[in-house]
PDB file of C-alpha atoms and ligand atoms in Angstrom:
ATOM      1  CA  MET A   1     179.178  36.810 179.619  1.00 75.00           C
ATOM      2  CA  ARG A   2     180.876  38.507 176.773  1.00 77.00           C
ATOM      3  CA  PRO A   3     183.589  36.389 174.978  1.00 75.00           C
ATOM      4  CA  THR A   4     186.896  38.232 175.874  1.00 66.00           C
ATOM      5  CA  SER A   5     188.905  40.062 173.375  1.00 67.00           C
ATOM      6  CA  ALA A   6     191.608  42.824 173.782  1.00 66.00           C
ATOM      7  CA  ASP A   7     191.291  46.358 172.649  1.00 76.00           C
ATOM      8  CA  VAL A   8     187.449  46.351 171.807  1.00 83.00           C
ATOM      9  CA  ASP A   9     184.876  48.124 173.780  1.00 90.00           C
ATOM     10  CA  PRO A  10     183.678  45.468 176.268  1.00 90.00           C
ATOM     11  CA  ALA A  11     179.965  46.500 175.626  1.00 93.00           C
ATOM     12  CA  SER A  12     180.084  46.171 171.702  1.00 95.00           C
ATOM     13  CA  PRO A  13     178.434  43.342 169.780  1.00 94.00           C
ATOM     14  CA  ALA A  14     180.449  39.991 169.943  1.00 95.00           C
ATOM     15  CA  ARG A  15     178.534  36.875 169.391  1.00 98.00           C
ATOM     16  CA  VAL A  16     176.440  38.113 166.476  1.00 98.00           C
ATOM     17  CA  LEU A  17     179.646  39.314 164.603  1.00 98.00           C
ATOM     18  CA  ARG A  18     180.313  37.345 161.380  1.00 98.00           C
ATOM     19  CA  SER A  19     183.887  36.585 162.619  1.00 97.00           C
ATOM     20  CA  ALA A  20     182.155  34.600 165.430  1.00 97.00           C
ATOM     21  CA  ARG A  21     180.549  32.227 162.681  1.00 98.00           C
ATOM     22  CA  PRO A  22     181.951  33.024 159.243  1.00 97.00           C
ATOM     23  CA  ALA A  23     179.995  30.472 157.466  1.00 97.00           C
ATOM     24  CA  GLY A  24     176.764  32.013 158.735  1.00 98.00           C
ATOM     25  CA  THR A  25     173.792  30.932 160.632  1.00 98.00           C
ATOM     26  CA  ARG A  26     170.929  28.729 159.210  1.00 98.00           C
ATOM     27  CA  VAL A  27     167.787  28.802 161.208  1.00 98.00           C
ATOM     28  CA  ASN A  28     165.781  25.629 160.655  1.00 97.00           C
ATOM     29  CA  VAL A  29     162.067  25.812 161.002  1.00 96.00           C
ATOM     30  CA  GLY A  30     160.556  22.415 160.328  1.00 93.00           C
ATOM     31  CA  PRO A  31     161.426  21.877 156.534  1.00 94.00           C
ATOM     32  CA  VAL A  32     162.350  25.492 155.987  1.00 97.00           C
ATOM     33  CA  GLU A  33     165.868  26.674 156.301  1.00 98.00           C
ATOM     34  CA  ILE A  34     166.372  30.593 156.829  1.00 98.00           C
ATOM     35  CA  GLY A  35     169.849  31.827 155.850  1.00 98.00           C
ATOM     36  CA  GLY A  36     170.771  29.054 153.513  1.00 97.00           C
ATOM     37  CA  ALA A  37     170.745  29.130 149.639  1.00 95.00           C
ATOM     38  CA  GLY A  38     167.054  29.605 149.280  1.00 98.00           C
ATOM     39  CA  PHE A  39     165.151  32.680 149.680  1.00 98.00           C
ATOM     40  CA  VAL A  40     162.251  32.390 152.135  1.00 98.00           C
ATOM     41  CA  VAL A  41     158.897  34.074 151.967  1.00 98.00           C
ATOM     42  CA  VAL A  42     156.826  34.667 155.114  1.00 99.00           C
ATOM     43  CA  ALA A  43     153.269  35.748 154.456  1.00 98.00           C
ATOM     44  CA  GLY A  44     149.901  36.222 156.135  1.00 98.00           C
ATOM     45  CA  PRO A  45     147.677  38.803 157.636  1.00 98.00           C
ATOM     46  CA  CYS A  46     148.761  41.463 160.004  1.00 98.00           C
ATOM     47  CA  ALA A  47     146.365  40.063 162.601  1.00 98.00           C
ATOM     48  CA  VAL A  48     144.556  36.807 163.090  1.00 98.00           C
ATOM     49  CA  GLU A  49     140.937  38.193 162.912  1.00 98.00           C
ATOM     50  CA  SER A  50     138.815  34.911 162.710  1.00 98.00           C
ATOM     51  CA  ALA A  51     139.418  31.255 161.853  1.00 98.00           C
ATOM     52  CA  GLY A  52     137.855  31.839 158.333  1.00 98.00           C
ATOM     53  CA  GLN A  53     139.880  35.000 157.502  1.00 98.00           C
ATOM     54  CA  THR A  54     143.103  33.181 158.475  1.00 98.00           C
ATOM     55  CA  GLU A  55     142.338  30.024 156.667  1.00 98.00           C
ATOM     56  CA  SER A  56     141.593  31.766 153.474  1.00 98.00           C
ATOM     57  CA  VAL A  57     144.717  33.783 153.582  1.00 98.00           C
ATOM     58  CA  ALA A  58     146.780  30.715 154.520  1.00 98.00           C
ATOM     59  CA  ALA A  59     145.258  28.664 151.537  1.00 98.00           C
ATOM     60  CA  ALA A  60     146.072  31.476 149.186  1.00 98.00           C
ATOM     61  CA  VAL A  61     149.638  32.258 150.173  1.00 98.00           C
ATOM     62  CA  ALA A  62     150.419  28.408 150.363  1.00 98.00           C
ATOM     63  CA  ALA A  63     149.072  27.930 146.872  1.00 98.00           C
ATOM     64  CA  ALA A  64     151.303  30.867 145.591  1.00 98.00           C
ATOM     65  CA  GLY A  65     154.440  29.377 147.287  1.00 98.00           C
ATOM     66  CA  ALA A  66     154.857  30.927 150.698  1.00 98.00           C
ATOM     67  CA  HIS A  67     157.057  29.050 152.966  1.00 98.00           C
ATOM     68  CA  LEU A  68     155.895  30.348 156.504  1.00 98.00           C
ATOM     69  CA  LEU A  69     152.642  31.709 157.692  1.00 98.00           C
ATOM     70  CA  ARG A  70     152.397  34.848 159.716  1.00 98.00           C
ATOM     71  CA  GLY A  71     149.725  36.332 161.766  1.00 98.00           C
ATOM     72  CA  GLY A  72     149.515  38.426 165.045  1.00 98.00           C
ATOM     73  CA  ALA A  73     147.502  37.135 167.904  1.00 98.00           C
ATOM     74  CA  PHE A  74     148.711  39.658 170.452  1.00 98.00           C
ATOM     75  CA  LYS A  75     148.925  43.010 168.651  1.00 97.00           C
ATOM     76  CA  PRO A  76     150.908  45.980 169.772  1.00 96.00           C
ATOM     77  CA  ARG A  77     148.598  48.718 168.765  1.00 96.00           C
ATOM     78  CA  THR A  78     149.382  52.500 169.162  1.00 96.00           C
ATOM     79  CA  SER A  79     145.817  53.179 170.321  1.00 97.00           C
ATOM     80  CA  PRO A  80     144.512  51.132 173.371  1.00 97.00           C
ATOM     81  CA  TYR A  81     141.033  51.352 171.525  1.00 98.00           C
ATOM     82  CA  ALA A  82     142.205  49.653 168.357  1.00 97.00           C
ATOM     83  CA  PHE A  83     141.811  45.876 167.721  1.00 97.00           C
ATOM     84  CA  GLN A  84     144.354  44.055 170.217  1.00 98.00           C
ATOM     85  CA  GLY A  85     144.192  40.685 168.582  1.00 98.00           C
ATOM     86  CA  LEU A  86     142.444  37.484 169.454  1.00 98.00           C
ATOM     87  CA  GLY A  87     145.150  36.487 171.997  1.00 97.00           C
ATOM     88  CA  GLU A  88     145.382  32.721 172.756  1.00 97.00           C
ATOM     89  CA  GLU A  89     142.445  31.957 170.449  1.00 97.00           C
ATOM     90  CA  GLY A  90     144.355  33.482 167.650  1.00 98.00           C
ATOM     91  CA  VAL A  91     147.445  31.736 168.417  1.00 98.00           C
ATOM     92  CA  ALA A  92     145.536  28.353 168.065  1.00 97.00           C
ATOM     93  CA  ILE A  93     143.836  29.314 164.940  1.00 98.00           C
ATOM     94  CA  LEU A  94     147.216  30.330 163.287  1.00 98.00           C
ATOM     95  CA  GLY A  95     148.716  27.106 164.312  1.00 97.00           C
ATOM     96  CA  ARG A  96     145.941  25.034 162.888  1.00 97.00           C
ATOM     97  CA  SER A  97     145.959  26.978 159.509  1.00 98.00           C
ATOM     98  CA  GLY A  98     149.712  26.514 159.329  1.00 98.00           C
ATOM     99  CA  THR A  99     149.556  22.866 160.042  1.00 97.00           C
ATOM    100  CA  ARG A 100     146.692  22.421 157.455  1.00 97.00           C
ATOM    101  CA  HIS A 101     148.785  23.992 154.693  1.00 98.00           C
ATOM    102  CA  GLY A 102     152.244  22.785 155.538  1.00 97.00           C
ATOM    103  CA  MET A 103     153.627  26.036 156.821  1.00 98.00           C
ATOM    104  CA  PRO A 104     155.363  26.682 160.146  1.00 98.00           C
ATOM    105  CA  VAL A 105     154.022  29.770 161.679  1.00 98.00           C
ATOM    106  CA  VAL A 106     155.335  33.186 162.987  1.00 98.00           C
ATOM    107  CA  ALA A 107     153.587  35.243 165.668  1.00 98.00           C
ATOM    108  CA  GLU A 108     154.485  38.134 167.756  1.00 98.00           C
ATOM    109  CA  VAL A 109     155.032  37.753 171.471  1.00 98.00           C
ATOM    110  CA  LEU A 110     154.576  41.062 173.515  1.00 97.00           C
ATOM    111  CA  ASP A 111     155.315  39.846 176.995  1.00 96.00           C
ATOM    112  CA  THR A 112     156.934  37.150 178.709  1.00 97.00           C
ATOM    113  CA  SER A 113     153.592  36.102 180.313  1.00 97.00           C
ATOM    114  CA  GLN A 114     152.336  35.001 176.882  1.00 97.00           C
ATOM    115  CA  LEU A 115     155.134  32.512 176.149  1.00 96.00           C
ATOM    116  CA  ALA A 116     153.599  29.534 177.842  1.00 94.00           C
ATOM    117  CA  SER A 117     150.506  29.717 175.695  1.00 92.00           C
ATOM    118  CA  MET A 118     152.520  30.414 172.497  1.00 96.00           C
ATOM    119  CA  ILE A 119     155.286  27.895 172.793  1.00 93.00           C
ATOM    120  CA  ASP A 120     153.286  24.864 171.505  1.00 90.00           C
ATOM    121  CA  HIS A 121     151.726  26.634 168.625  1.00 93.00           C
ATOM    122  CA  VAL A 122     154.253  28.863 167.256  1.00 98.00           C
ATOM    123  CA  ASP A 123     157.343  27.916 165.335  1.00 98.00           C
ATOM    124  CA  ILE A 124     159.135  31.337 165.312  1.00 98.00           C
ATOM    125  CA  LEU A 125     158.514  33.896 168.074  1.00 98.00           C
ATOM    126  CA  GLN A 126     158.491  37.361 166.712  1.00 98.00           C
ATOM    127  CA  VAL A 127     159.836  40.340 168.691  1.00 98.00           C
ATOM    128  CA  GLY A 128     158.081  43.516 167.251  1.00 98.00           C
ATOM    129  CA  ALA A 129     159.731  46.838 166.534  1.00 98.00           C
ATOM    130  CA  ARG A 130     158.131  48.349 169.725  1.00 98.00           C
ATOM    131  CA  ASN A 131     159.823  45.654 171.782  1.00 98.00           C
ATOM    132  CA  MET A 132     163.206  45.345 170.307  1.00 98.00           C
ATOM    133  CA  GLN A 133     164.753  46.710 173.440  1.00 98.00           C
ATOM    134  CA  ASN A 134     162.397  44.987 175.866  1.00 98.00           C
ATOM    135  CA  PHE A 135     165.368  43.456 177.640  1.00 98.00           C
ATOM    136  CA  ALA A 136     163.405  41.286 180.069  1.00 98.00           C
ATOM    137  CA  LEU A 137     161.599  39.817 177.027  1.00 98.00           C
ATOM    138  CA  LEU A 138     164.954  39.206 175.086  1.00 98.00           C
ATOM    139  CA  ARG A 139     166.463  37.559 178.287  1.00 98.00           C
ATOM    140  CA  ALA A 140     163.500  35.312 178.540  1.00 98.00           C
ATOM    141  CA  LEU A 141     163.596  34.341 174.742  1.00 98.00           C
ATOM    142  CA  GLY A 142     167.270  33.594 175.145  1.00 98.00           C
ATOM    143  CA  LYS A 143     166.298  30.742 177.180  1.00 97.00           C
ATOM    144  CA  VAL A 144     163.594  29.106 174.855  1.00 96.00           C
ATOM    145  CA  ARG A 145     164.027  26.459 172.291  1.00 94.00           C
ATOM    146  CA  ARG A 146     162.233  28.359 169.432  1.00 97.00           C
ATOM    147  CA  PRO A 147     163.803  30.550 166.852  1.00 98.00           C
ATOM    148  CA  VAL A 148     163.294  34.280 167.378  1.00 98.00           C
ATOM    149  CA  LEU A 149     162.495  36.754 164.604  1.00 98.00           C
ATOM    150  CA  LEU A 150     163.936  40.162 165.881  1.00 99.00           C
ATOM    151  CA  LYS A 151     162.539  43.175 164.215  1.00 99.00           C
ATOM    152  CA  ARG A 152     164.490  46.352 164.154  1.00 98.00           C
ATOM    153  CA  GLY A 153     163.077  49.059 166.210  1.00 98.00           C
ATOM    154  CA  PHE A 154     161.911  52.000 164.158  1.00 98.00           C
ATOM    155  CA  ALA A 155     164.325  54.268 166.104  1.00 98.00           C
ATOM    156  CA  ALA A 156     167.061  51.923 166.484  1.00 98.00           C
ATOM    157  CA  THR A 157     170.580  52.144 165.157  1.00 98.00           C
ATOM    158  CA  VAL A 158     172.139  49.055 163.570  1.00 98.00           C
ATOM    159  CA  GLU A 159     174.334  48.842 166.590  1.00 98.00           C
ATOM    160  CA  GLU A 160     171.330  48.885 168.931  1.00 98.00           C
ATOM    161  CA  TRP A 161     169.633  46.129 166.796  1.00 98.00           C
ATOM    162  CA  LEU A 162     172.714  43.971 166.880  1.00 98.00           C
ATOM    163  CA  LEU A 163     172.995  44.478 170.685  1.00 98.00           C
ATOM    164  CA  ALA A 164     169.386  43.301 171.008  1.00 98.00           C
ATOM    165  CA  ALA A 165     170.297  40.187 169.098  1.00 98.00           C
ATOM    166  CA  GLU A 166     173.386  39.827 171.305  1.00 98.00           C
ATOM    167  CA  TYR A 167     170.996  39.439 174.187  1.00 98.00           C
ATOM    168  CA  LEU A 168     169.399  36.456 172.698  1.00 98.00           C
ATOM    169  CA  LEU A 169     172.608  34.768 171.705  1.00 98.00           C
ATOM    170  CA  ASP A 170     174.175  35.529 175.104  1.00 98.00           C
ATOM    171  CA  GLY A 171     171.180  33.885 176.666  1.00 98.00           C
ATOM    172  CA  GLY A 172     171.740  30.744 174.746  1.00 98.00           C
ATOM    173  CA  ASN A 173     169.496  31.130 171.780  1.00 98.00           C
ATOM    174  CA  SER A 174     171.452  31.099 168.609  1.00 97.00           C
ATOM    175  CA  GLN A 175     168.319  30.594 166.310  1.00 98.00           C
ATOM    176  CA  VAL A 176     167.895  34.204 165.590  1.00 98.00           C
ATOM    177  CA  VAL A 177     166.617  36.022 162.335  1.00 99.00           C
ATOM    178  CA  LEU A 178     166.877  39.691 161.953  1.00 99.00           C
ATOM    179  CA  CYS A 179     164.058  41.719 160.149  1.00 99.00           C
ATOM    180  CA  GLU A 180     164.467  45.267 158.803  1.00 99.00           C
ATOM    181  CA  ARG A 181     160.941  46.945 158.681  1.00 98.00           C
ATOM    182  CA  GLY A 182     161.703  50.428 158.041  1.00 98.00           C
ATOM    183  CA  ILE A 183     162.730  53.256 160.326  1.00 98.00           C
ATOM    184  CA  ARG A 184     161.231  56.599 161.143  1.00 98.00           C
ATOM    185  CA  THR A 185     162.831  59.574 159.175  1.00 98.00           C
ATOM    186  CA  PHE A 186     161.535  63.066 158.143  1.00 98.00           C
ATOM    187  CA  GLU A 187     159.797  61.430 155.177  1.00 98.00           C
ATOM    188  CA  THR A 188     156.142  61.021 155.803  1.00 98.00           C
ATOM    189  CA  ALA A 189     155.103  59.890 152.251  1.00 98.00           C
ATOM    190  CA  THR A 190     155.764  56.345 153.111  1.00 98.00           C
ATOM    191  CA  ARG A 191     154.907  54.946 156.674  1.00 98.00           C
ATOM    192  CA  ASN A 192     158.539  54.345 157.355  1.00 98.00           C
ATOM    193  CA  THR A 193     161.809  54.464 155.295  1.00 98.00           C
ATOM    194  CA  LEU A 194     163.015  51.157 154.170  1.00 98.00           C
ATOM    195  CA  ASP A 195     166.791  51.067 155.054  1.00 98.00           C
ATOM    196  CA  LEU A 196     168.007  48.558 152.529  1.00 98.00           C
ATOM    197  CA  ALA A 197     171.701  49.765 153.112  1.00 98.00           C
ATOM    198  CA  SER A 198     171.398  48.374 156.685  1.00 98.00           C
ATOM    199  CA  VAL A 199     170.379  45.037 155.200  1.00 98.00           C
ATOM    200  CA  ALA A 200     173.493  44.772 153.192  1.00 98.00           C
ATOM    201  CA  LEU A 201     175.649  46.195 156.047  1.00 98.00           C
ATOM    202  CA  VAL A 202     174.061  43.743 158.584  1.00 98.00           C
ATOM    203  CA  LYS A 203     174.700  40.853 156.311  1.00 98.00           C
ATOM    204  CA  GLN A 204     178.418  41.636 156.096  1.00 98.00           C
ATOM    205  CA  ARG A 205     178.737  42.356 159.841  1.00 98.00           C
ATOM    206  CA  THR A 206     176.767  39.481 161.366  1.00 98.00           C
ATOM    207  CA  HIS A 207     176.195  35.870 160.624  1.00 98.00           C
ATOM    208  CA  LEU A 208     172.493  36.030 161.271  1.00 98.00           C
ATOM    209  CA  PRO A 209     169.919  35.739 158.575  1.00 98.00           C
ATOM    210  CA  VAL A 210     168.132  39.065 157.602  1.00 99.00           C
ATOM    211  CA  LEU A 211     164.495  39.306 156.333  1.00 99.00           C
ATOM    212  CA  VAL A 212     162.901  42.407 154.998  1.00 99.00           C
ATOM    213  CA  ASP A 213     159.375  43.415 155.731  1.00 99.00           C
ATOM    214  CA  PRO A 214     158.316  45.866 152.855  1.00 99.00           C
ATOM    215  CA  SER A 215     154.738  46.098 154.293  1.00 98.00           C
ATOM    216  CA  HIS A 216     155.465  47.927 157.556  1.00 98.00           C
ATOM    217  CA  ALA A 217     158.504  49.720 155.782  1.00 98.00           C
ATOM    218  CA  THR A 218     156.183  51.436 153.258  1.00 98.00           C
ATOM    219  CA  GLY A 219     152.678  51.140 154.430  1.00 98.00           C
ATOM    220  CA  LEU A 220     151.330  51.094 150.844  1.00 98.00           C
ATOM    221  CA  ARG A 221     150.508  48.014 149.076  1.00 98.00           C
ATOM    222  CA  GLU A 222     151.497  49.234 145.695  1.00 98.00           C
ATOM    223  CA  LEU A 223     155.090  49.780 146.912  1.00 99.00           C
ATOM    224  CA  VAL A 224     155.455  46.237 148.440  1.00 99.00           C
ATOM    225  CA  ILE A 225     156.243  44.371 145.084  1.00 99.00           C
ATOM    226  CA  PRO A 226     158.953  46.836 144.052  1.00 98.00           C
ATOM    227  CA  MET A 227     160.559  46.920 147.475  1.00 99.00           C
ATOM    228  CA  SER A 228     160.427  43.214 147.723  1.00 99.00           C
ATOM    229  CA  LEU A 229     162.225  42.806 144.554  1.00 99.00           C
ATOM    230  CA  ALA A 230     164.801  45.360 145.672  1.00 98.00           C
ATOM    231  CA  ALA A 231     165.246  43.462 148.843  1.00 99.00           C
ATOM    232  CA  ALA A 232     166.050  40.246 147.007  1.00 98.00           C
ATOM    233  CA  ALA A 233     168.495  42.109 144.956  1.00 98.00           C
ATOM    234  CA  ALA A 234     170.126  43.663 147.880  1.00 98.00           C
ATOM    235  CA  GLY A 235     170.957  40.202 149.558  1.00 98.00           C
ATOM    236  CA  ALA A 236     168.075  39.689 152.093  1.00 98.00           C
ATOM    237  CA  ASP A 237     167.555  36.096 152.943  1.00 98.00           C
ATOM    238  CA  GLY A 238     163.792  36.541 152.554  1.00 99.00           C
ATOM    239  CA  LEU A 239     160.641  38.583 153.051  1.00 99.00           C
ATOM    240  CA  LEU A 240     157.849  39.144 155.570  1.00 99.00           C
ATOM    241  CA  VAL A 241     154.816  40.310 153.809  1.00 98.00           C
ATOM    242  CA  GLU A 242     151.311  41.059 154.995  1.00 98.00           C
ATOM    243  CA  VAL A 243     148.481  39.573 152.849  1.00 98.00           C
ATOM    244  CA  HIS A 244     144.683  39.902 153.325  1.00 98.00           C
ATOM    245  CA  GLY A 245     141.701  38.444 151.544  1.00 98.00           C
ATOM    246  CA  GLU A 246     139.753  41.686 151.722  1.00 98.00           C
ATOM    247  CA  PRO A 247     142.259  44.540 152.621  1.00 98.00           C
ATOM    248  CA  GLU A 248     139.654  47.250 152.815  1.00 97.00           C
ATOM    249  CA  ALA A 249     138.009  45.328 155.536  1.00 98.00           C
ATOM    250  CA  ALA A 250     141.176  44.356 157.584  1.00 98.00           C
ATOM    251  CA  LEU A 251     140.993  45.091 161.233  1.00 98.00           C
ATOM    252  CA  CYS A 252     144.724  46.121 161.051  1.00 97.00           C
ATOM    253  CA  ASP A 253     147.069  47.594 158.397  1.00 98.00           C
ATOM    254  CA  GLY A 254     144.774  47.067 155.463  1.00 98.00           C
ATOM    255  CA  ARG A 255     146.413  49.718 153.477  1.00 98.00           C
ATOM    256  CA  GLN A 256     149.617  47.871 153.230  1.00 98.00           C
ATOM    257  CA  ALA A 257     148.260  44.409 152.830  1.00 98.00           C
ATOM    258  CA  LEU A 258     148.638  42.756 149.442  1.00 98.00           C
ATOM    259  CA  THR A 259     145.724  41.029 147.870  1.00 98.00           C
ATOM    260  CA  PRO A 260     146.232  37.382 147.158  1.00 98.00           C
ATOM    261  CA  ALA A 261     146.517  38.104 143.473  1.00 98.00           C
ATOM    262  CA  MET A 262     149.333  40.666 144.185  1.00 98.00           C
ATOM    263  CA  PHE A 263     151.029  38.110 146.406  1.00 98.00           C
ATOM    264  CA  SER A 264     150.901  35.664 143.666  1.00 98.00           C
ATOM    265  CA  GLU A 265     152.387  38.167 141.208  1.00 98.00           C
ATOM    266  CA  LEU A 266     155.208  38.835 143.679  1.00 98.00           C
ATOM    267  CA  MET A 267     156.065  35.127 143.927  1.00 98.00           C
ATOM    268  CA  HIS A 268     156.053  34.925 140.040  1.00 98.00           C
ATOM    269  CA  ARG A 269     158.470  37.927 139.758  1.00 98.00           C
ATOM    270  CA  LEU A 270     160.931  37.036 142.545  1.00 98.00           C
ATOM    271  CA  PRO A 271     162.759  34.136 140.787  1.00 98.00           C
ATOM    272  CA  ALA A 272     164.161  36.366 137.943  1.00 98.00           C
ATOM    273  CA  VAL A 273     165.564  38.921 140.382  1.00 98.00           C
ATOM    274  CA  LEU A 274     167.010  36.249 142.592  1.00 98.00           C
ATOM    275  CA  ALA A 275     168.567  34.493 139.494  1.00 98.00           C
ATOM    276  CA  ALA A 276     170.148  37.853 138.649  1.00 98.00           C
ATOM    277  CA  VAL A 277     172.089  37.687 141.964  1.00 98.00           C
ATOM    278  CA  GLY A 278     172.741  34.027 141.881  1.00 98.00           C
ATOM    279  CA  ARG A 279     170.034  32.851 144.186  1.00 98.00           C
ATOM    280  CA  SER A 280     166.640  31.110 144.048  1.00 98.00           C
ATOM    281  CA  LEU A 281     163.549  30.647 146.010  1.00 98.00           C
ATOM    282  CA  HIS A 282     163.632  28.089 148.715  1.00 98.00           C
ATOM    283  CA  PRO A 283     161.841  24.897 147.629  1.00 96.00           C
ATOM    284  CA  ARG A 284     158.291  24.767 148.870  1.00 89.00           C
ATOM    285  CA  THR A 285     157.741  21.425 150.598  1.00 75.00           C
ATOM    286  CA  ALA A 286     154.236  20.219 151.432  1.00 62.00           C
ATOM    287  CA  ALA A 287     155.459  18.493 154.556  1.00 54.00           C
ATOM    288  CA  ALA A 288     153.706  19.543 157.648  1.00 50.00           C
ATOM    289  CA  PRO A 289     155.816  21.340 160.130  1.00 51.00           C
ATOM    290  CA  ALA A 290     157.712  18.863 162.253  1.00 45.00           C
ATOM    291  CA  VAL A 291     158.868  21.016 165.099  1.00 51.00           C
ATOM    292  CA  ARG A 292     155.529  21.139 167.107  1.00 55.00           C
ATOM    293  CA  ALA A 293     152.647  19.011 167.617  1.00 44.00           C
ATOM    294  CA  VAL A 294     149.173  20.637 167.074  1.00 41.00           C
ATOM    295  CA  SER A 295     145.894  18.838 167.241  1.00 36.00           C
ATOM    296  CA  PRO A 296     143.634  19.369 164.253  1.00 33.00           C
TER     297      PRO A 296
HETATM  298  C1  LIG B 301     153.826  43.066 162.624  1.00 66.51           C
HETATM  299  O1  LIG B 301     154.622  42.457 161.995  1.00 66.51           O
HETATM  300  O2  LIG B 301     152.600  42.991 162.498  1.00 66.51           O
HETATM  301  C2  LIG B 301     154.232  44.285 163.447  1.00 66.51           C
HETATM  302  C3  LIG B 301     153.535  44.777 164.286  1.00 66.51           C
HETATM  303  O3  LIG B 301     155.465  44.748 162.944  1.00 66.51           O
HETATM  304  P1  LIG B 301     156.459  45.888 163.649  1.00 66.51           P
HETATM  305  O4  LIG B 301     156.776  45.444 164.934  1.00 66.51           O
HETATM  306  O5  LIG B 301     157.569  45.821 162.722  1.00 66.51           O
HETATM  307  O6  LIG B 301     155.593  47.240 163.619  1.00 66.51           O
HETATM  308 MN1  LIG B 302     150.981  44.765 160.643  1.00 66.51          MN
END
């Protein structure tokens, strides 16, 4: 139920507005705090392809200082003939690599039926751009005790994005992180158009942390470092970046994947930009994620 307030549209965002929590929301994922003073970097492959591939990317991004490991196990592919992900096996692989390298993990949930198999292995449940307005999924995620990373739909207005987040908060889950991943415009030179103005706007309008995904936003690995630095300067709380050990052999989104060397360069260049806007990288702790138990 919407908190009541006179003279506003009763269907407009309410719980997500900054006025509802002026100090801002901090989302705690094991030792990592998203939305606090430290800038958080989520990195990993687009898709979990095998245990070996995931493990080598996890080792590389952990060594470079990533805080959280990402990897899709249930992939929302435009073509039904494209690699659909390893499913439950992929979730388990990701969880094990995250535990081994001290990184909580993020994976996308496409459907409520997948929640049961994901909940014990995944520290943050990602709702992808194609599912931002899957209201049944949002309602279900309002009831889980896991943080949710809510990506902006590629044709969603800021208002629609905030209302999607409102579903989660209204359902009882206040651990929500927003993620701008580019929107579709007339421009085709890049995969999408990174809407950094919306990041600055949403930071002002809401109390929720906001990440930027420069990988899906641009589709081109050579643009990922510059746009990551721009996101840091614009006030994002962190990044979600795709990295692959052999991008040319990736089963999904290879063109936008950073090599481990490029990811390491990004991590070296971020601190100067963050310092210019009075911020710094979140400390990297080697502690194993505390929020879930995973057998080795
Ligand atoms: C992803 O993060 O792998 C993904 C599919 O992203 P999006 O939903 O933003 O396209
Ligand atoms: Mn991808």
